mmCIF file of C-alpha atoms in Angstrom:
data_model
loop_
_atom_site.group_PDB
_atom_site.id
_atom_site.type_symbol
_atom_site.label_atom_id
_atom_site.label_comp_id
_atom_site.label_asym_id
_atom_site.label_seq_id
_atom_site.Cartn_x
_atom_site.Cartn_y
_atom_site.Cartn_z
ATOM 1 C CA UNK A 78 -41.588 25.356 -32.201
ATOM 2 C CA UNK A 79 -42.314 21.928 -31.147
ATOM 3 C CA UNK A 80 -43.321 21.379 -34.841
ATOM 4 C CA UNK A 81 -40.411 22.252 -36.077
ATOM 5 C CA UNK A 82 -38.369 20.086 -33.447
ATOM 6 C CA UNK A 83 -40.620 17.220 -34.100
ATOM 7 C CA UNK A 84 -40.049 17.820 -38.157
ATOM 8 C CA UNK A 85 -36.380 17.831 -37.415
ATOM 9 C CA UNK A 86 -36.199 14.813 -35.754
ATOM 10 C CA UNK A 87 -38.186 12.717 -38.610
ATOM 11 C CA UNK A 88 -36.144 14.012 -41.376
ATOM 12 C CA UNK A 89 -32.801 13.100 -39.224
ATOM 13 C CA UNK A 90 -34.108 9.617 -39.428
ATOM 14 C CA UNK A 91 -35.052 9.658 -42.884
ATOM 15 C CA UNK A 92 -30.814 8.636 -43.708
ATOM 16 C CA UNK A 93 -31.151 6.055 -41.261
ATOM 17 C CA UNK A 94 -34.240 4.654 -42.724
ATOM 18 C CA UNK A 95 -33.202 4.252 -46.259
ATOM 19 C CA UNK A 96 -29.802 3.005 -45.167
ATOM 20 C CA UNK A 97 -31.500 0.562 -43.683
ATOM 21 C CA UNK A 98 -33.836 0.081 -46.534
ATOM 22 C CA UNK A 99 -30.305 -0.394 -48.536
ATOM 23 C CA UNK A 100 -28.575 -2.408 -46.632
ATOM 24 C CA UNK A 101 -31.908 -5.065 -46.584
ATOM 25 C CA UNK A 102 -30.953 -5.471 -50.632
ATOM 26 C CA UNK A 103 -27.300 -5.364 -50.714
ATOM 27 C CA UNK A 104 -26.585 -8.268 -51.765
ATOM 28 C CA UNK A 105 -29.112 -8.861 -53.959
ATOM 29 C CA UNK A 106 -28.301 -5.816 -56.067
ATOM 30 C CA UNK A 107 -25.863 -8.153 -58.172
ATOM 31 C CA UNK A 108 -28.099 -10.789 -57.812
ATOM 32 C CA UNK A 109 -31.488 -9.234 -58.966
ATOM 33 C CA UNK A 110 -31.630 -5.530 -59.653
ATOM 34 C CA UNK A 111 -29.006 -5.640 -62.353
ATOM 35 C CA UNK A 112 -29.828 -8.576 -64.330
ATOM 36 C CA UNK A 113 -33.446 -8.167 -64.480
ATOM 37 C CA UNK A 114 -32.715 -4.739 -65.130
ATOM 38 C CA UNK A 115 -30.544 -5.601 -68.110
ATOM 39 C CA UNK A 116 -32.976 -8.198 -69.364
ATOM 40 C CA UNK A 117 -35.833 -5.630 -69.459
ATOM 41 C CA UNK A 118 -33.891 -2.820 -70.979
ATOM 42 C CA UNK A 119 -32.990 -5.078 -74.110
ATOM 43 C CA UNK A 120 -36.230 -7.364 -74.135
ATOM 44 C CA UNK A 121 -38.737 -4.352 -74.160
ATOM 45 C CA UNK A 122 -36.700 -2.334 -75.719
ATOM 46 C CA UNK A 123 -36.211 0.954 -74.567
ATOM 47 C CA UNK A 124 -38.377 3.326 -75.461
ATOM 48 C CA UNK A 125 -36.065 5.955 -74.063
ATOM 49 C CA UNK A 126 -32.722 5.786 -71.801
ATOM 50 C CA UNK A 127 -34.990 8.062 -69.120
ATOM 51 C CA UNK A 128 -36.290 4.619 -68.247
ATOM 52 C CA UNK A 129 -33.940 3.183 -66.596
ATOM 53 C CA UNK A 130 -34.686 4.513 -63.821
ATOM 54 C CA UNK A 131 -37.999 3.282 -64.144
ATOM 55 C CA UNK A 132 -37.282 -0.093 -64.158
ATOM 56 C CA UNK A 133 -34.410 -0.187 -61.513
ATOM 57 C CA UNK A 134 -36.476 1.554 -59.205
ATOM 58 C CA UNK A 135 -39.357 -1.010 -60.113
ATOM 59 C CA UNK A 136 -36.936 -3.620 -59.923
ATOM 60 C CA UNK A 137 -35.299 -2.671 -56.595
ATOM 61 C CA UNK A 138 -39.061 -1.453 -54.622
ATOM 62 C CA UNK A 139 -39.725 -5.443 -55.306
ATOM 63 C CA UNK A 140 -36.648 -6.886 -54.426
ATOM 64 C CA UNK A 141 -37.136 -5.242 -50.593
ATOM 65 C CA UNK A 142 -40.459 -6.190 -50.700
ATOM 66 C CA UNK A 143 -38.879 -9.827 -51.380
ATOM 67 C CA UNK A 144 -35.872 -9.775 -48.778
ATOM 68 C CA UNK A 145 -37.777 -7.904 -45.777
ATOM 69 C CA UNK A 146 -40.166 -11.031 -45.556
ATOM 70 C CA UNK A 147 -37.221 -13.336 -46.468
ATOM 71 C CA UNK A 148 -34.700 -11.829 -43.727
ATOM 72 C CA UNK A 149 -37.895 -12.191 -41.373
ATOM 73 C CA UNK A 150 -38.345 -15.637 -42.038
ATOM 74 C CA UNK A 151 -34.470 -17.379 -40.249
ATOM 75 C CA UNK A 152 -32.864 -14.043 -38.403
ATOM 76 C CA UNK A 153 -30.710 -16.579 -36.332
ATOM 77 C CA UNK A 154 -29.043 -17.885 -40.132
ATOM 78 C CA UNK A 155 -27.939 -14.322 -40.797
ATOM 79 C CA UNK A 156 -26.528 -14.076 -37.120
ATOM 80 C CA UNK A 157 -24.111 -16.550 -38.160
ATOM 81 C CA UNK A 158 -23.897 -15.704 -41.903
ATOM 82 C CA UNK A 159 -24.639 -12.177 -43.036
ATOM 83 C CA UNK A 160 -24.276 -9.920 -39.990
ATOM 84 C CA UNK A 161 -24.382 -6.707 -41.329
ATOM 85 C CA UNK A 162 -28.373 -7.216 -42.699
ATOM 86 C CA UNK A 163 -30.897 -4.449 -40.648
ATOM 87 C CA UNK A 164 -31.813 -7.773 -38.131
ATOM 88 C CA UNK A 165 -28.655 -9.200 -36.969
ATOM 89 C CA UNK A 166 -26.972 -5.658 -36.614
ATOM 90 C CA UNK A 167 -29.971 -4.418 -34.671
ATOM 91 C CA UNK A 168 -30.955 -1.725 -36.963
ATOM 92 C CA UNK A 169 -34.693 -2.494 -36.908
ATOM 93 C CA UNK A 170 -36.709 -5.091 -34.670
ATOM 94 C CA UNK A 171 -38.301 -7.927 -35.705
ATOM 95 C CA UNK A 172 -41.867 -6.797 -34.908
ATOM 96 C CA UNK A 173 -40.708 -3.568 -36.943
ATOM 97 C CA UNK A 174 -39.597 -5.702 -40.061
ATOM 98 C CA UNK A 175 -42.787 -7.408 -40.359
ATOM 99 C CA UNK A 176 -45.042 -4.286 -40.169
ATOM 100 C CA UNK A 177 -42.750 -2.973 -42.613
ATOM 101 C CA UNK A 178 -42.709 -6.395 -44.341
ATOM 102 C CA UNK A 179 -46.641 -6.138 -45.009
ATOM 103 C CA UNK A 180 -46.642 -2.464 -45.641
ATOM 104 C CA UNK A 181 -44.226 -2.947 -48.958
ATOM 105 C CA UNK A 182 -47.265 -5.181 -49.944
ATOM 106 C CA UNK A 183 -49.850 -2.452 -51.066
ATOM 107 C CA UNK A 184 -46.781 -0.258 -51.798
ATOM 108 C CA UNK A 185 -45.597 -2.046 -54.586
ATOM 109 C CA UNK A 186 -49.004 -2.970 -55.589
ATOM 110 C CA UNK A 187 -50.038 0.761 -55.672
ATOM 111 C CA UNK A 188 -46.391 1.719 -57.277
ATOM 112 C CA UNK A 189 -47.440 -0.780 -60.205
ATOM 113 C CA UNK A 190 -50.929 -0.388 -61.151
ATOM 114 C CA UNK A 191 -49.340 3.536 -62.353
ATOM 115 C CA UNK A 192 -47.972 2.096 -65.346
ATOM 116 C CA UNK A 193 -50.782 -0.596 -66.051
ATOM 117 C CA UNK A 194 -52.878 -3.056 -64.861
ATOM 118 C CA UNK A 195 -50.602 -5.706 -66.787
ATOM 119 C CA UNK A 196 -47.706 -4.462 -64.327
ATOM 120 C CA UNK A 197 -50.074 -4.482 -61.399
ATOM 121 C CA UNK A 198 -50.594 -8.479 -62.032
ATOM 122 C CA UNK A 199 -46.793 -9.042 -62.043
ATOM 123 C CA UNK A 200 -46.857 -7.738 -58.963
ATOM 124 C CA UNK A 201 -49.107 -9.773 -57.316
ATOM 125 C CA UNK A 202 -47.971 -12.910 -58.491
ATOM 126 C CA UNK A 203 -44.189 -11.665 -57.203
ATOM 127 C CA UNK A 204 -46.031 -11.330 -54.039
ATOM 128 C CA UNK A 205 -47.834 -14.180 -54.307
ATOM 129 C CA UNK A 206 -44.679 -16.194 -54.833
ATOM 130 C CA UNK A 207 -42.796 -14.738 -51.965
ATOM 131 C CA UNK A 208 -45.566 -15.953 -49.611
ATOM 132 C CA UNK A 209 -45.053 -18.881 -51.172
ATOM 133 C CA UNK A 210 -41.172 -19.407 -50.765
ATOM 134 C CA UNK A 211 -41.164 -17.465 -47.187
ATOM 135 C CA UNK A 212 -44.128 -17.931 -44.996
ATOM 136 C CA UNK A 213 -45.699 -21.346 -46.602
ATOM 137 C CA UNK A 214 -42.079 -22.639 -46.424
ATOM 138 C CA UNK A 215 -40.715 -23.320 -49.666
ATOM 139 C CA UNK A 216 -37.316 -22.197 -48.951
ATOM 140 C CA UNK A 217 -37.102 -25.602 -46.628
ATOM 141 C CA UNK A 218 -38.546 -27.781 -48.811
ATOM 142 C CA UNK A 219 -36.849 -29.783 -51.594
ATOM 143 C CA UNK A 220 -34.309 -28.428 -53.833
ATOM 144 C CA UNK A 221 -36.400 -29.085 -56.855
ATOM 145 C CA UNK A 222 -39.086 -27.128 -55.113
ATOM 146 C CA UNK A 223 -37.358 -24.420 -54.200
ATOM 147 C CA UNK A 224 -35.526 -23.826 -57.697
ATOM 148 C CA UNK A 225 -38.890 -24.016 -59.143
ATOM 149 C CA UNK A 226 -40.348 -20.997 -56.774
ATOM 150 C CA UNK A 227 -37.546 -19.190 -57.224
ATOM 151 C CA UNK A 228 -37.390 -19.475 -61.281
ATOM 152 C CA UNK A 229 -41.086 -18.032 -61.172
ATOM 153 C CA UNK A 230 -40.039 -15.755 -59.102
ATOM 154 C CA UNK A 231 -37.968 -14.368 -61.672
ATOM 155 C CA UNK A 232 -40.395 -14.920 -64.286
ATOM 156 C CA UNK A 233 -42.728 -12.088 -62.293
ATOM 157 C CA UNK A 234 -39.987 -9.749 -61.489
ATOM 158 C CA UNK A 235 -38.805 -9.713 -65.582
ATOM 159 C CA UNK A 236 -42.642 -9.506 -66.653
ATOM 160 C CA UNK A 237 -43.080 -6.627 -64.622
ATOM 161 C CA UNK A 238 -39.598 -5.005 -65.163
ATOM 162 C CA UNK A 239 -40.107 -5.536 -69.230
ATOM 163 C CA UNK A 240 -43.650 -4.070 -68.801
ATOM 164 C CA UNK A 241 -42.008 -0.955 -67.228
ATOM 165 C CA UNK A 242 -39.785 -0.741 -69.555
ATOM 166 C CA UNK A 243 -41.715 -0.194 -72.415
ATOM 167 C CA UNK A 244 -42.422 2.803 -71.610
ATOM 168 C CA UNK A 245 -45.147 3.743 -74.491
ATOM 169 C CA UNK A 246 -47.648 0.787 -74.110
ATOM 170 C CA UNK A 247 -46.526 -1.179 -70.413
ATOM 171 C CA UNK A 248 -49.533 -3.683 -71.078
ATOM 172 C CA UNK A 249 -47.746 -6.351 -73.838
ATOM 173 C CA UNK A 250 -44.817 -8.099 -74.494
ATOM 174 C CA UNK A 251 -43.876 -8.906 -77.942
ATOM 175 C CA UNK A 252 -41.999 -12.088 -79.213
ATOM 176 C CA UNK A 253 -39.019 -11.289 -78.238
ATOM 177 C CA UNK A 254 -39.028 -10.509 -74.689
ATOM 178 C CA UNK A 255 -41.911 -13.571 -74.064
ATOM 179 C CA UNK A 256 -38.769 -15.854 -75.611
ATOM 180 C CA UNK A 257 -36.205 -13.463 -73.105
ATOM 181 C CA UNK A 258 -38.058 -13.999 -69.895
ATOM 182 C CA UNK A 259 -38.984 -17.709 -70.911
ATOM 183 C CA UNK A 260 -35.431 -18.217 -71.702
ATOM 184 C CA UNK A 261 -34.462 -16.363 -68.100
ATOM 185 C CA UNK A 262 -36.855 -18.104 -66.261
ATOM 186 C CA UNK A 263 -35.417 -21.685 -67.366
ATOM 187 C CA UNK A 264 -31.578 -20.758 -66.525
ATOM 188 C CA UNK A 265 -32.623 -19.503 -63.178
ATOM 189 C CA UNK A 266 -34.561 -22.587 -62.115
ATOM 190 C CA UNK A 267 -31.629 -25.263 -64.035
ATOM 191 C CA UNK A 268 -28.743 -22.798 -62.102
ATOM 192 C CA UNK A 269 -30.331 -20.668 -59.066
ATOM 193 C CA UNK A 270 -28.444 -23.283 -56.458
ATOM 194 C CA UNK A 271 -25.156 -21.332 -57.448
ATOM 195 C CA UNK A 272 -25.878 -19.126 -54.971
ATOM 196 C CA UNK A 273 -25.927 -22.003 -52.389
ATOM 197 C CA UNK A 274 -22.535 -23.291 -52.602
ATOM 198 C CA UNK A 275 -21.382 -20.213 -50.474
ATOM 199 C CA UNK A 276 -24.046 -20.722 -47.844
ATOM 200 C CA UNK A 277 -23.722 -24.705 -47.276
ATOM 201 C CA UNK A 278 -22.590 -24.332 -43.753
ATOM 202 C CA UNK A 279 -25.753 -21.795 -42.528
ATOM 203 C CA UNK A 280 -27.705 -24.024 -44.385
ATOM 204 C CA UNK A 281 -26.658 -27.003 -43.176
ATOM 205 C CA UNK A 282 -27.331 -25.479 -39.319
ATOM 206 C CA UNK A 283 -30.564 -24.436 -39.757
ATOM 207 C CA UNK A 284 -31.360 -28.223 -41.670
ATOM 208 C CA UNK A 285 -31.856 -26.679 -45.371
ATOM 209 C CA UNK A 286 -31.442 -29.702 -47.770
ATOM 210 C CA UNK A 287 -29.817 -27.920 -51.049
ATOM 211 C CA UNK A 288 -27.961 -29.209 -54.101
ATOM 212 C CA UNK A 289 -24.548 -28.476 -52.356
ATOM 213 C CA UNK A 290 -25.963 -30.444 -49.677
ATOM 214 C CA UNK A 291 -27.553 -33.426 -51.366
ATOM 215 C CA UNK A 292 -25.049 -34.132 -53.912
ATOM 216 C CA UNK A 293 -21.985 -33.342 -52.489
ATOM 217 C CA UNK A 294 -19.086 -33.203 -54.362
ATOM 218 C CA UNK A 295 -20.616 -34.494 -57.915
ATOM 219 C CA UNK A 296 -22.786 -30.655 -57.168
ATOM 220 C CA UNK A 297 -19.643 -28.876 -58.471
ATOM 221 C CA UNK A 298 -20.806 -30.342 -62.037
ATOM 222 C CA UNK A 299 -24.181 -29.074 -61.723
ATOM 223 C CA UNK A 300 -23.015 -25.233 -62.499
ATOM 224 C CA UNK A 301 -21.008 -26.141 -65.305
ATOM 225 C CA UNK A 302 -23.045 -28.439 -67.997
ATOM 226 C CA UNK A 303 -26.539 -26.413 -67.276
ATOM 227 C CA UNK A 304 -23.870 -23.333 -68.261
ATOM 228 C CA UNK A 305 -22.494 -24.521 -71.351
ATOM 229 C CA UNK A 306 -25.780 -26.000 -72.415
ATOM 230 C CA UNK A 307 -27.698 -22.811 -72.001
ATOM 231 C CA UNK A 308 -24.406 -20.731 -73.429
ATOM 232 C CA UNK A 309 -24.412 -22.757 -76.518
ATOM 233 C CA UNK A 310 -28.420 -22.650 -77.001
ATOM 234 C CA UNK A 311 -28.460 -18.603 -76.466
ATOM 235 C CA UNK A 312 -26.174 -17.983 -78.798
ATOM 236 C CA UNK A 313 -28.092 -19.861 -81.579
ATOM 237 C CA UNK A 314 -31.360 -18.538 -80.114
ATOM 238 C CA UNK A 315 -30.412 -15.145 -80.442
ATOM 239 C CA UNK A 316 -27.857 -15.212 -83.866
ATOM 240 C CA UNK A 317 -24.385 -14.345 -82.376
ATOM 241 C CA UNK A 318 -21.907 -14.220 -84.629
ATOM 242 C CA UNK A 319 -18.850 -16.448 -84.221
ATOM 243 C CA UNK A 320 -16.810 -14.355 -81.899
ATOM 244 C CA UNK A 321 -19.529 -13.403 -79.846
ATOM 245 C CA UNK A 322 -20.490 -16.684 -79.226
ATOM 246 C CA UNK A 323 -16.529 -18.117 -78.545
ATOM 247 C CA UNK A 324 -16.548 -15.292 -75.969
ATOM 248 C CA UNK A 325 -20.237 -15.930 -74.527
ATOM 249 C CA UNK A 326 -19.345 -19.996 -74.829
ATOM 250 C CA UNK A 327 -15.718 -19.394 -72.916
ATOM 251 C CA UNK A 328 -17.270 -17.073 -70.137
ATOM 252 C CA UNK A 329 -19.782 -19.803 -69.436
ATOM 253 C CA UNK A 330 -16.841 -22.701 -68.808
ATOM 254 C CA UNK A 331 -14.891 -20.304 -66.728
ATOM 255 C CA UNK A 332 -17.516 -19.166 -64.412
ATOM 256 C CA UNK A 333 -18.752 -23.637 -64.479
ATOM 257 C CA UNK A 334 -14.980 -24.369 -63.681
ATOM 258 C CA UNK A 335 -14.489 -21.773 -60.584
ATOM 259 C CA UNK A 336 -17.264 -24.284 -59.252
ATOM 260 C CA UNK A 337 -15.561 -27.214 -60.349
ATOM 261 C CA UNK A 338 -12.166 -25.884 -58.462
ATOM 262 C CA UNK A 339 -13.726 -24.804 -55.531
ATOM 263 C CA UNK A 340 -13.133 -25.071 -51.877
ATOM 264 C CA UNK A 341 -13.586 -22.134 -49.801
ATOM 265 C CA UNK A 342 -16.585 -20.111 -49.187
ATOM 266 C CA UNK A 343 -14.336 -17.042 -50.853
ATOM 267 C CA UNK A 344 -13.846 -19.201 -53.897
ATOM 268 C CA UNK A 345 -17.847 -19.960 -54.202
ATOM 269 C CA UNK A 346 -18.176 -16.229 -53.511
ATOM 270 C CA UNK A 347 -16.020 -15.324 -56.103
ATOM 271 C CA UNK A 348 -17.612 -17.859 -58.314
ATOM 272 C CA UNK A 349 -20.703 -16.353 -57.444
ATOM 273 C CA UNK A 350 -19.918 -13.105 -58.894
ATOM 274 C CA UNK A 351 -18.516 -14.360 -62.058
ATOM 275 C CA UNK A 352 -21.819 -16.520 -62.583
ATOM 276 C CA UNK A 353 -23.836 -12.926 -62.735
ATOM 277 C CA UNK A 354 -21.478 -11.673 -64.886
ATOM 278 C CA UNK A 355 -22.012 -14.267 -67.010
ATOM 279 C CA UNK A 356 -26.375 -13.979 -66.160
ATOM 280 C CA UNK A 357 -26.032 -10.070 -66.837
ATOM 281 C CA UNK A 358 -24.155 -10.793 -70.400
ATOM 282 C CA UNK A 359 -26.804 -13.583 -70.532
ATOM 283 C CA UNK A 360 -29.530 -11.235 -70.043
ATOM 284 C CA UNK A 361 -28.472 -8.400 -73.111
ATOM 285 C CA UNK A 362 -28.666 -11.011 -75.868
ATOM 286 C CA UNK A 363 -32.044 -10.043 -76.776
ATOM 287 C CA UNK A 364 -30.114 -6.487 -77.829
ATOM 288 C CA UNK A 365 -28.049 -7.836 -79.778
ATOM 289 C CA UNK A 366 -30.951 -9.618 -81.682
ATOM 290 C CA UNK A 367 -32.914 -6.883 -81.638
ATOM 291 C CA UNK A 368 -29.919 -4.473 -83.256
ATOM 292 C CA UNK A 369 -29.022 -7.322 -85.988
ATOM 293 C CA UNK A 370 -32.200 -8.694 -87.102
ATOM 294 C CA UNK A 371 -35.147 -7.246 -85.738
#
């Protein structure tokens, strides 16, 4: 009987748990999971719609790996930022979150070397990378620094999420989705600070020097020209037709302009959201090449 009472109380937590799991990776479900998702479905392609959930799984397993060690690294920012995270709310301990932080390690390792050993090494250097930005302090250092980290960050989470992906043979990447992730891997490192403009004041607290930051006001135009630059140069990449490319080109200027109007931390949140829109859309071109002319 004390089994069973002992059972019962671990499943009752299991809600709890992966709530918590959850709400570690809310806000980088916009962020991450769907556009690397989306770049991986069209880059690979599909070898059938059953893995999807393949790759978002992938995707998301990562991404906690990521923020768990991330959310470890400044819990006092999120007191005064982003409340509701697992640490600030009390959910979970700190000592808790770092066992937990270093379990996801061989997790995710184990999780990948299933599909191949290919997968396996995007895994590690995701890891790798994390260490990197979190523990050796990368996330403090210079802006350049930091985009850089974070832009090969990407890189491993796309390799591995492409990998996936394909499904049939998860241990090559042709032409297309090397050009994809290279492609990806440039816009995040040229645009990743969008995500700072909303943050400036926790950053600016805890001494974080980021483009906001450092440039000031002449920041706002550092959204918009890497946007229409990279707008204009995808659409020729990948062969969009006219009106494909007028609607990929305008999306671009409007999501570089909400940065260029704005004041409020709502208004770079909003413009946030519009910029992975615009990333997401960014992210299927390789579908539409694919569909037209491979």
């Amino acid at each position: 009987m004390s089994l069973l009472r002992q059972s019962a109380r671990l499943l009752a937590k299991v809600p709890y748990f992966l709530h918590t799991c959850f709400l570690f990776t809310k806000s980088d479900m916009k962020t991450t999971v769907v556009p690397v998702s989306s770049l991986a479905a069209a880059s690979a392609p599909l070898s059938d719609i059953s893995r999807l959930v393949h790759i978002v799984f992938w995707v998301w397993l990562h991404v906690l790996q990521f923020d768990v060690s991330n959310q470890t690294m400044d819990p006092d920012e999120d007191e005064m930022n982003k409340r509701d995270r697992p640490l600030p709310a009390k959910r979970i301990t700190l000592q808790q979150a770092l066992f937990f932080r270093w379990l996801l390690v061989p997790i995710c390792w184990a999780y990948s070397a299933l599909y191949s050993i290919e997968t396996l090494y995007a895994s590690m250097a995701l890891v790798a990378l994390t260490v990197i930005y979190d523990e050796l302090g990368a996330h403090r250092m210079h802006w350049a620094i930091r985009n850089l980290v974070n832009a090969l960050g990407f890189c491993a989470f796309e390799t591995g999420a492409t990998l996936v992906a394909a499904g049939r043979d998860p241990t090559t990447l042709d032409g297309v989705a090397l050009w994809s992730i290279a492609a990806s891997t440039g816009i995040f490192f040229t645009t990743i600070h969008s995500q700072d403009f909303k943050d400036v004041d926790g950053d600016r607290a805890i001494g974080r020097q980021t483009i906001p930051i450092v440039f000031g006001a002449l920041s706002r135009f550092t959204v918009i020209v890497p946007l229409l630059l990279w707008s204009v140069g995808l659409s020729v990449v990948w062969g969009l037709d006219i009106a494909t490319c007028a609607t990929f080109v305008v999306l671009g200027l409007f999501v570089g302009a909400q940065y260029v109007v704005g004041k409020s931390v709502h208004e770079y949140q909003v413009a946030f959201y519009w910029y992975n829109l615009w990333l997401s859309a960014a992210h299927s071109l390789p579908a539409y090449y694919r569909i037209y002319y491979a």
